[in-house]
């Protein structure tokens, strides 16, 4: 059981690192050890300030909005239901990638 908990914790840390890299790629100033709620707030800010003239701006904003909702769900769960929290983080990453694809932006690898 402890090995499984360790794998879940490691996967969660990787997902948060990837999301932090994605937020940084959107121009956010990400702290060294960001919380899930902080990342949600930063991506919400990004969704709200996408330039109006971009093609597929609305689709990208919707995808970022979904990512924000999933991050906030993961933040509310904290460590109570780690597998479900990890699932929300994975879906948030998928949504962020969808937003990048809508705007024809390159995918971001974890940089931290």
Short mmCIF file of N, CA, C and O in Angstrom, two decimals:
data_model
loop_
_atom_site.label_atom_id
_atom_site.label_comp_id
_atom_site.label_asym_id
_atom_site.label_seq_id
_atom_site.Cartn_x
_atom_site.Cartn_y
_atom_site.Cartn_z
N UNK A 1 0.82 -1.20 0.00
CA UNK A 1 0.00 0.00 0.00
C UNK A 1 0.86 1.26 0.00
O UNK A 1 0.55 2.20 -0.70
N UNK A 2 1.93 1.28 0.79
CA UNK A 2 2.80 2.46 0.84
C UNK A 2 3.46 2.74 -0.49
O UNK A 2 3.67 3.90 -0.84
N UNK A 3 3.80 1.69 -1.25
CA UNK A 3 4.41 1.88 -2.57
C UNK A 3 3.42 2.57 -3.50
O UNK A 3 3.78 3.46 -4.27
N UNK A 4 2.16 2.18 -3.41
CA UNK A 4 1.13 2.79 -4.25
C UNK A 4 0.94 4.26 -3.88
O UNK A 4 0.83 5.13 -4.75
N UNK A 5 0.93 4.56 -2.61
CA UNK A 5 0.79 5.94 -2.15
C UNK A 5 1.97 6.76 -2.66
O UNK A 5 1.81 7.90 -3.11
N UNK A 6 3.16 6.18 -2.62
CA UNK A 6 4.35 6.88 -3.12
C UNK A 6 4.27 7.15 -4.61
O UNK A 6 4.66 8.23 -5.07
N UNK A 7 3.76 6.19 -5.38
CA UNK A 7 3.62 6.38 -6.83
C UNK A 7 2.60 7.47 -7.13
O UNK A 7 2.80 8.29 -8.03
N UNK A 8 1.51 7.49 -6.38
CA UNK A 8 0.49 8.52 -6.58
C UNK A 8 1.06 9.89 -6.26
O UNK A 8 0.85 10.86 -7.00
N UNK A 9 1.80 9.98 -5.15
CA UNK A 9 2.39 11.27 -4.77
C UNK A 9 3.39 11.74 -5.81
O UNK A 9 3.44 12.93 -6.15
N UNK A 10 4.19 10.82 -6.35
CA UNK A 10 5.16 11.19 -7.39
C UNK A 10 4.46 11.64 -8.66
O UNK A 10 4.86 12.62 -9.30
N UNK A 11 3.40 10.94 -9.03
CA UNK A 11 2.64 11.31 -10.23
C UNK A 11 1.99 12.68 -10.04
O UNK A 11 1.98 13.51 -10.96
N UNK A 12 1.48 12.94 -8.85
CA UNK A 12 0.87 14.25 -8.55
C UNK A 12 1.91 15.36 -8.67
O UNK A 12 1.65 16.40 -9.28
N UNK A 13 3.09 15.11 -8.13
CA UNK A 13 4.16 16.12 -8.20
C UNK A 13 4.55 16.38 -9.65
O UNK A 13 4.77 17.54 -10.03
N UNK A 14 4.61 15.33 -10.47
CA UNK A 14 4.94 15.51 -11.90
C UNK A 14 3.87 16.33 -12.60
O UNK A 14 4.17 17.20 -13.40
N UNK A 15 2.61 16.04 -12.32
CA UNK A 15 1.52 16.77 -12.96
C UNK A 15 1.56 18.25 -12.57
O UNK A 15 1.37 19.13 -13.40
N UNK A 16 1.80 18.52 -11.30
CA UNK A 16 1.88 19.91 -10.85
C UNK A 16 3.07 20.60 -11.52
O UNK A 16 2.96 21.76 -11.94
N UNK A 17 4.18 19.89 -11.67
CA UNK A 17 5.35 20.46 -12.34
C UNK A 17 5.02 20.78 -13.80
O UNK A 17 5.37 21.84 -14.31
N UNK A 18 4.31 19.89 -14.48
CA UNK A 18 3.92 20.14 -15.86
C UNK A 18 2.96 21.33 -15.95
O UNK A 18 3.08 22.16 -16.86
N UNK A 19 2.02 21.41 -15.03
CA UNK A 19 1.09 22.53 -15.03
C UNK A 19 1.79 23.84 -14.72
O UNK A 19 1.46 24.88 -15.30
N UNK A 20 2.78 23.80 -13.85
CA UNK A 20 3.56 25.00 -13.56
C UNK A 20 4.33 25.44 -14.80
O UNK A 20 4.39 26.64 -15.11
N UNK A 21 4.90 24.49 -15.53
CA UNK A 21 5.58 24.82 -16.78
C UNK A 21 4.64 25.41 -17.80
O UNK A 21 4.98 26.36 -18.51
N UNK A 22 3.43 24.86 -17.87
CA UNK A 22 2.43 25.39 -18.80
C UNK A 22 2.03 26.81 -18.41
O UNK A 22 1.93 27.69 -19.27
N UNK A 23 1.81 27.05 -17.12
CA UNK A 23 1.45 28.39 -16.67
C UNK A 23 2.58 29.37 -16.99
O UNK A 23 2.32 30.50 -17.44
N UNK A 24 3.81 28.95 -16.79
CA UNK A 24 4.96 29.81 -17.11
C UNK A 24 4.99 30.11 -18.61
O UNK A 24 5.29 31.24 -19.02
N UNK A 25 4.68 29.12 -19.43
CA UNK A 25 4.68 29.32 -20.88
C UNK A 25 3.59 30.31 -21.31
O UNK A 25 3.74 30.98 -22.33
N UNK A 26 2.52 30.42 -20.52
CA UNK A 26 1.47 31.39 -20.81
C UNK A 26 1.85 32.77 -20.30
O UNK A 26 1.09 33.72 -20.42
N UNK A 27 3.01 32.89 -19.66
CA UNK A 27 3.48 34.19 -19.19
C UNK A 27 3.27 34.44 -17.71
O UNK A 27 3.49 35.57 -17.24
N UNK A 28 2.88 33.43 -16.96
CA UNK A 28 2.66 33.59 -15.53
C UNK A 28 3.98 33.49 -14.77
O UNK A 28 4.87 32.75 -15.17
N UNK A 29 4.08 34.23 -13.69
CA UNK A 29 5.23 34.11 -12.80
C UNK A 29 4.89 33.04 -11.76
O UNK A 29 4.13 33.28 -10.83
N UNK A 30 5.45 31.87 -11.95
CA UNK A 30 5.13 30.72 -11.11
C UNK A 30 6.14 30.62 -9.98
O UNK A 30 7.35 30.72 -10.20
N UNK A 31 5.65 30.43 -8.77
CA UNK A 31 6.52 30.24 -7.62
C UNK A 31 7.31 28.94 -7.73
O UNK A 31 6.95 28.06 -8.53
N UNK A 32 8.34 28.80 -6.92
CA UNK A 32 9.16 27.59 -6.95
C UNK A 32 8.36 26.34 -6.58
O UNK A 32 8.59 25.27 -7.12
N UNK A 33 7.44 26.47 -5.67
CA UNK A 33 6.63 25.33 -5.23
C UNK A 33 5.16 25.75 -5.24
O UNK A 33 4.56 25.98 -4.19
N UNK A 34 4.57 25.86 -6.44
CA UNK A 34 3.21 26.39 -6.52
C UNK A 34 2.18 25.41 -5.98
O UNK A 34 2.33 24.19 -6.08
N UNK A 35 1.12 25.96 -5.43
CA UNK A 35 -0.01 25.15 -5.04
C UNK A 35 -0.98 25.00 -6.20
O UNK A 35 -0.96 25.79 -7.15
N UNK A 36 -1.82 24.00 -6.13
CA UNK A 36 -2.78 23.75 -7.20
C UNK A 36 -3.75 24.92 -7.33
O UNK A 36 -4.08 25.35 -8.43
N UNK A 37 -4.17 25.48 -6.21
CA UNK A 37 -5.07 26.64 -6.24
C UNK A 37 -4.42 27.86 -6.89
O UNK A 37 -5.06 28.60 -7.63
N UNK A 38 -3.14 28.06 -6.61
CA UNK A 38 -2.41 29.17 -7.24
C UNK A 38 -2.32 28.99 -8.75
O UNK A 38 -2.50 29.95 -9.51
N UNK A 39 -2.08 27.77 -9.18
CA UNK A 39 -2.02 27.51 -10.63
C UNK A 39 -3.39 27.74 -11.26
O UNK A 39 -3.48 28.27 -12.37
N UNK A 40 -4.44 27.36 -10.56
CA UNK A 40 -5.80 27.60 -11.07
C UNK A 40 -6.03 29.10 -11.25
O UNK A 40 -6.55 29.53 -12.29
N UNK A 41 -5.65 29.90 -10.25
CA UNK A 41 -5.83 31.34 -10.35
C UNK A 41 -5.04 31.93 -11.51
O UNK A 41 -5.53 32.81 -12.22
N UNK A 42 -3.82 31.45 -11.70
CA UNK A 42 -3.00 31.98 -12.79
C UNK A 42 -3.58 31.63 -14.15
O UNK A 42 -3.63 32.48 -15.05
N UNK A 43 -4.05 30.39 -14.33
CA UNK A 43 -4.63 30.02 -15.62
C UNK A 43 -5.97 30.72 -15.84
O UNK A 43 -6.32 31.03 -16.98
N UNK A 44 -6.70 31.00 -14.77
CA UNK A 44 -7.94 31.77 -14.91
C UNK A 44 -7.62 33.17 -15.41
O UNK A 44 -8.33 33.72 -16.27
N UNK A 45 -6.55 33.75 -14.90
CA UNK A 45 -6.11 35.07 -15.36
C UNK A 45 -5.74 35.03 -16.85
O UNK A 45 -6.10 35.92 -17.61
N UNK A 46 -5.04 33.98 -17.25
CA UNK A 46 -4.66 33.82 -18.66
C UNK A 46 -5.91 33.74 -19.53
O UNK A 46 -6.00 34.41 -20.57
N UNK A 47 -6.88 32.94 -19.12
CA UNK A 47 -8.12 32.78 -19.90
C UNK A 47 -8.84 34.11 -20.06
O UNK A 47 -9.41 34.39 -21.11
N UNK A 48 -8.77 34.95 -19.04
CA UNK A 48 -9.45 36.24 -19.09
C UNK A 48 -8.74 37.30 -19.90
O UNK A 48 -9.34 38.30 -20.25
N UNK A 49 -7.47 37.08 -20.20
CA UNK A 49 -6.73 38.11 -20.95
C UNK A 49 -6.23 37.66 -22.31
O UNK A 49 -5.36 38.29 -22.90
N UNK A 50 -6.82 36.61 -22.86
CA UNK A 50 -6.47 36.22 -24.23
C UNK A 50 -6.90 37.33 -25.17
O UNK A 50 -8.03 37.83 -25.08
N UNK A 51 -6.04 37.74 -26.08
CA UNK A 51 -6.39 38.82 -27.00
C UNK A 51 -7.64 38.51 -27.82
O UNK A 51 -7.83 37.38 -28.28
N UNK A 52 -8.47 39.49 -28.01
CA UNK A 52 -9.75 39.34 -28.72
C UNK A 52 -9.59 38.88 -30.17
O UNK A 52 -10.40 38.14 -30.67
N UNK A 53 -8.57 39.32 -30.85
CA UNK A 53 -8.46 39.04 -32.27
C UNK A 53 -7.95 37.66 -32.64
O UNK A 53 -7.85 37.33 -33.82
N UNK A 54 -7.62 36.84 -31.66
CA UNK A 54 -7.07 35.52 -31.96
C UNK A 54 -8.12 34.60 -32.55
O UNK A 54 -9.24 34.51 -32.04
N UNK A 55 -7.76 33.90 -33.63
CA UNK A 55 -8.69 32.87 -34.12
C UNK A 55 -8.80 31.78 -33.06
O UNK A 55 -7.83 31.46 -32.40
N UNK A 56 -9.96 31.25 -32.86
CA UNK A 56 -10.23 30.19 -31.89
C UNK A 56 -9.99 30.64 -30.45
O UNK A 56 -9.78 29.83 -29.57
N UNK A 57 -10.03 31.95 -30.21
CA UNK A 57 -9.85 32.48 -28.86
C UNK A 57 -10.89 31.93 -27.91
O UNK A 57 -10.58 31.53 -26.79
N UNK A 58 -12.14 31.89 -28.34
CA UNK A 58 -13.22 31.42 -27.48
C UNK A 58 -13.01 29.97 -27.08
O UNK A 58 -13.19 29.60 -25.91
N UNK A 59 -12.61 29.14 -28.04
CA UNK A 59 -12.38 27.73 -27.74
C UNK A 59 -11.22 27.56 -26.76
O UNK A 59 -11.28 26.73 -25.85
N UNK A 60 -10.17 28.34 -26.96
CA UNK A 60 -9.02 28.27 -26.05
C UNK A 60 -9.42 28.72 -24.65
O UNK A 60 -9.03 28.10 -23.65
N UNK A 61 -10.22 29.78 -24.55
CA UNK A 61 -10.67 30.27 -23.24
C UNK A 61 -11.54 29.24 -22.54
O UNK A 61 -11.43 29.05 -21.32
N UNK A 62 -12.38 28.55 -23.30
CA UNK A 62 -13.23 27.50 -22.71
C UNK A 62 -12.36 26.36 -22.20
O UNK A 62 -12.57 25.85 -21.09
N UNK A 63 -11.37 25.95 -22.99
CA UNK A 63 -10.48 24.86 -22.57
C UNK A 63 -9.70 25.25 -21.31
O UNK A 63 -9.57 24.45 -20.37
N UNK A 64 -9.21 26.49 -21.27
CA UNK A 64 -8.52 26.95 -20.06
C UNK A 64 -9.47 27.02 -18.88
O UNK A 64 -9.09 26.70 -17.75
N UNK A 65 -10.70 27.42 -19.12
CA UNK A 65 -11.70 27.45 -18.05
C UNK A 65 -11.96 26.07 -17.48
O UNK A 65 -12.10 25.91 -16.25
N UNK A 66 -12.01 25.06 -18.35
CA UNK A 66 -12.16 23.68 -17.87
C UNK A 66 -10.96 23.27 -17.03
O UNK A 66 -11.10 22.63 -15.99
N UNK A 67 -9.77 23.64 -17.49
CA UNK A 67 -8.55 23.32 -16.73
C UNK A 67 -8.61 23.96 -15.34
O UNK A 67 -8.28 23.33 -14.34
N UNK A 68 -9.07 25.21 -15.29
CA UNK A 68 -9.18 25.91 -14.00
C UNK A 68 -10.17 25.19 -13.08
O UNK A 68 -9.88 24.98 -11.90
N UNK A 69 -11.31 24.79 -13.62
CA UNK A 69 -12.31 24.08 -12.81
C UNK A 69 -11.73 22.79 -12.26
O UNK A 69 -11.94 22.44 -11.09
N UNK A 70 -10.98 22.07 -13.08
CA UNK A 70 -10.40 20.80 -12.64
C UNK A 70 -9.31 21.03 -11.59
O UNK A 70 -9.19 20.26 -10.63
N UNK A 71 -8.53 22.08 -11.77
CA UNK A 71 -7.50 22.40 -10.77
C UNK A 71 -8.15 22.78 -9.43
O UNK A 71 -7.67 22.38 -8.37
N UNK A 72 -9.22 23.53 -9.50
CA UNK A 72 -9.90 23.91 -8.25
C UNK A 72 -10.51 22.69 -7.57
O UNK A 72 -10.51 22.60 -6.34
N UNK A 73 -11.01 21.75 -8.37
CA UNK A 73 -11.53 20.50 -7.79
C UNK A 73 -10.40 19.73 -7.11
O UNK A 73 -10.57 19.22 -6.00
N UNK A 74 -9.25 19.65 -7.76
CA UNK A 74 -8.10 18.95 -7.16
C UNK A 74 -7.65 19.66 -5.90
O UNK A 74 -7.29 19.02 -4.90
N UNK A 75 -7.69 20.99 -5.89
CA UNK A 75 -7.29 21.75 -4.71
C UNK A 75 -8.26 21.49 -3.55
O UNK A 75 -7.83 21.35 -2.41
N UNK A 76 -9.55 21.41 -3.85
CA UNK A 76 -10.53 21.15 -2.79
C UNK A 76 -10.33 19.75 -2.20
O UNK A 76 -10.50 19.56 -1.00
N UNK A 77 -9.97 18.80 -3.04
CA UNK A 77 -9.76 17.43 -2.55
C UNK A 77 -8.51 17.32 -1.69
O UNK A 77 -8.47 16.52 -0.76
N UNK A 78 -7.51 18.11 -2.02
CA UNK A 78 -6.25 18.02 -1.28
C UNK A 78 -5.73 16.60 -1.30
O UNK A 78 -5.63 15.98 -2.34
N UNK A 79 -5.42 16.05 -0.16
CA UNK A 79 -4.92 14.69 -0.07
C UNK A 79 -5.98 13.68 0.34
O UNK A 79 -5.67 12.53 0.61
N UNK A 80 -7.25 14.11 0.40
CA UNK A 80 -8.31 13.23 0.89
C UNK A 80 -8.55 12.06 -0.06
O UNK A 80 -8.60 10.91 0.36
N UNK A 81 -8.68 12.32 -1.34
CA UNK A 81 -8.90 11.28 -2.35
C UNK A 81 -7.81 11.44 -3.41
O UNK A 81 -8.04 12.00 -4.48
N UNK A 82 -6.61 10.92 -3.15
CA UNK A 82 -5.47 11.20 -4.03
C UNK A 82 -5.65 10.73 -5.47
O UNK A 82 -5.23 11.42 -6.39
N UNK A 83 -6.27 9.59 -5.69
CA UNK A 83 -6.45 9.13 -7.07
C UNK A 83 -7.40 10.04 -7.85
O UNK A 83 -7.16 10.32 -9.02
N UNK A 84 -8.43 10.50 -7.21
CA UNK A 84 -9.37 11.40 -7.89
C UNK A 84 -8.72 12.75 -8.13
O UNK A 84 -8.88 13.36 -9.19
N UNK A 85 -7.97 13.23 -7.15
CA UNK A 85 -7.22 14.47 -7.34
C UNK A 85 -6.24 14.37 -8.49
O UNK A 85 -6.12 15.28 -9.32
N UNK A 86 -5.54 13.24 -8.58
CA UNK A 86 -4.61 13.01 -9.68
C UNK A 86 -5.34 12.99 -11.02
O UNK A 86 -4.86 13.53 -12.01
N UNK A 87 -6.50 12.39 -11.04
CA UNK A 87 -7.32 12.36 -12.26
C UNK A 87 -7.68 13.79 -12.70
O UNK A 87 -7.57 14.13 -13.88
N UNK A 88 -8.08 14.63 -11.76
CA UNK A 88 -8.40 16.02 -12.08
C UNK A 88 -7.17 16.75 -12.63
O UNK A 88 -7.29 17.55 -13.57
N UNK A 89 -6.00 16.49 -12.07
CA UNK A 89 -4.78 17.14 -12.57
C UNK A 89 -4.48 16.69 -13.99
O UNK A 89 -4.09 17.50 -14.84
N UNK A 90 -4.66 15.40 -14.27
CA UNK A 90 -4.42 14.90 -15.63
C UNK A 90 -5.38 15.55 -16.61
O UNK A 90 -4.98 15.98 -17.71
N UNK A 91 -6.65 15.65 -16.23
CA UNK A 91 -7.63 16.29 -17.11
C UNK A 91 -7.33 17.77 -17.30
O UNK A 91 -7.52 18.31 -18.40
N UNK A 92 -6.84 18.44 -16.26
CA UNK A 92 -6.47 19.85 -16.39
C UNK A 92 -5.33 20.00 -17.39
O UNK A 92 -5.34 20.94 -18.22
N UNK A 93 -4.37 19.10 -17.36
CA UNK A 93 -3.29 19.13 -18.35
C UNK A 93 -3.83 18.93 -19.76
O UNK A 93 -3.43 19.62 -20.69
N UNK A 94 -4.74 17.99 -19.91
CA UNK A 94 -5.35 17.76 -21.22
C UNK A 94 -6.07 19.01 -21.72
O UNK A 94 -5.96 19.37 -22.90
N UNK A 95 -6.79 19.68 -20.82
CA UNK A 95 -7.51 20.90 -21.21
C UNK A 95 -6.55 22.02 -21.59
O UNK A 95 -6.78 22.75 -22.55
N UNK A 96 -5.46 22.16 -20.82
CA UNK A 96 -4.47 23.19 -21.15
C UNK A 96 -3.86 22.92 -22.52
O UNK A 96 -3.69 23.83 -23.33
N UNK A 97 -3.57 21.67 -22.80
CA UNK A 97 -3.02 21.30 -24.12
C UNK A 97 -4.03 21.59 -25.23
O UNK A 97 -3.65 22.01 -26.32
N UNK A 98 -5.31 21.37 -24.95
CA UNK A 98 -6.35 21.68 -25.94
C UNK A 98 -6.37 23.17 -26.24
O UNK A 98 -6.53 23.58 -27.39
N UNK A 99 -6.21 23.99 -25.20
CA UNK A 99 -6.17 25.45 -25.40
C UNK A 99 -5.00 25.82 -26.29
O UNK A 99 -5.13 26.65 -27.19
N UNK A 100 -3.85 25.20 -26.06
CA UNK A 100 -2.66 25.48 -26.89
C UNK A 100 -2.92 25.07 -28.34
O UNK A 100 -2.54 25.79 -29.26
N UNK A 101 -3.56 23.93 -28.52
CA UNK A 101 -3.85 23.46 -29.88
C UNK A 101 -4.81 24.40 -30.59
O UNK A 101 -4.67 24.66 -31.78
N UNK A 102 -5.80 24.92 -29.88
CA UNK A 102 -6.75 25.86 -30.47
C UNK A 102 -6.03 27.07 -31.04
O UNK A 102 -6.43 27.62 -32.08
N UNK A 103 -4.97 27.50 -30.38
CA UNK A 103 -4.23 28.69 -30.79
C UNK A 103 -2.98 28.36 -31.59
O UNK A 103 -2.16 29.23 -31.87
N UNK A 104 -2.83 27.10 -31.96
CA UNK A 104 -1.66 26.63 -32.71
C UNK A 104 -0.35 26.96 -32.01
O UNK A 104 0.64 27.34 -32.63
N UNK A 105 -0.36 26.84 -30.67
CA UNK A 105 0.85 27.05 -29.89
C UNK A 105 1.52 25.70 -29.66
O UNK A 105 0.85 24.68 -29.53
N UNK A 106 2.85 25.68 -29.56
CA UNK A 106 3.51 24.41 -29.33
C UNK A 106 3.21 23.86 -27.94
O UNK A 106 2.95 24.63 -27.00
N UNK A 107 3.26 22.55 -27.83
CA UNK A 107 3.08 21.90 -26.53
C UNK A 107 4.24 22.26 -25.62
O UNK A 107 5.34 22.56 -26.08
N UNK A 108 3.99 22.26 -24.34
CA UNK A 108 5.01 22.63 -23.36
C UNK A 108 5.39 21.41 -22.55
O UNK A 108 4.54 20.71 -22.02
N UNK A 109 6.69 21.17 -22.48
CA UNK A 109 7.20 20.11 -21.61
C UNK A 109 7.48 20.69 -20.24
O UNK A 109 7.66 21.91 -20.11
N UNK A 110 7.51 19.85 -19.24
CA UNK A 110 7.83 20.32 -17.89
C UNK A 110 9.22 20.94 -17.91
O UNK A 110 10.16 20.34 -18.41
N UNK A 111 9.33 22.16 -17.40
CA UNK A 111 10.60 22.87 -17.45
C UNK A 111 11.20 23.11 -16.08
O UNK A 111 12.24 23.72 -15.97
N UNK A 112 10.55 22.67 -15.07
CA UNK A 112 11.00 22.96 -13.71
C UNK A 112 11.59 21.73 -13.08
O UNK A 112 11.41 20.68 -13.39
#
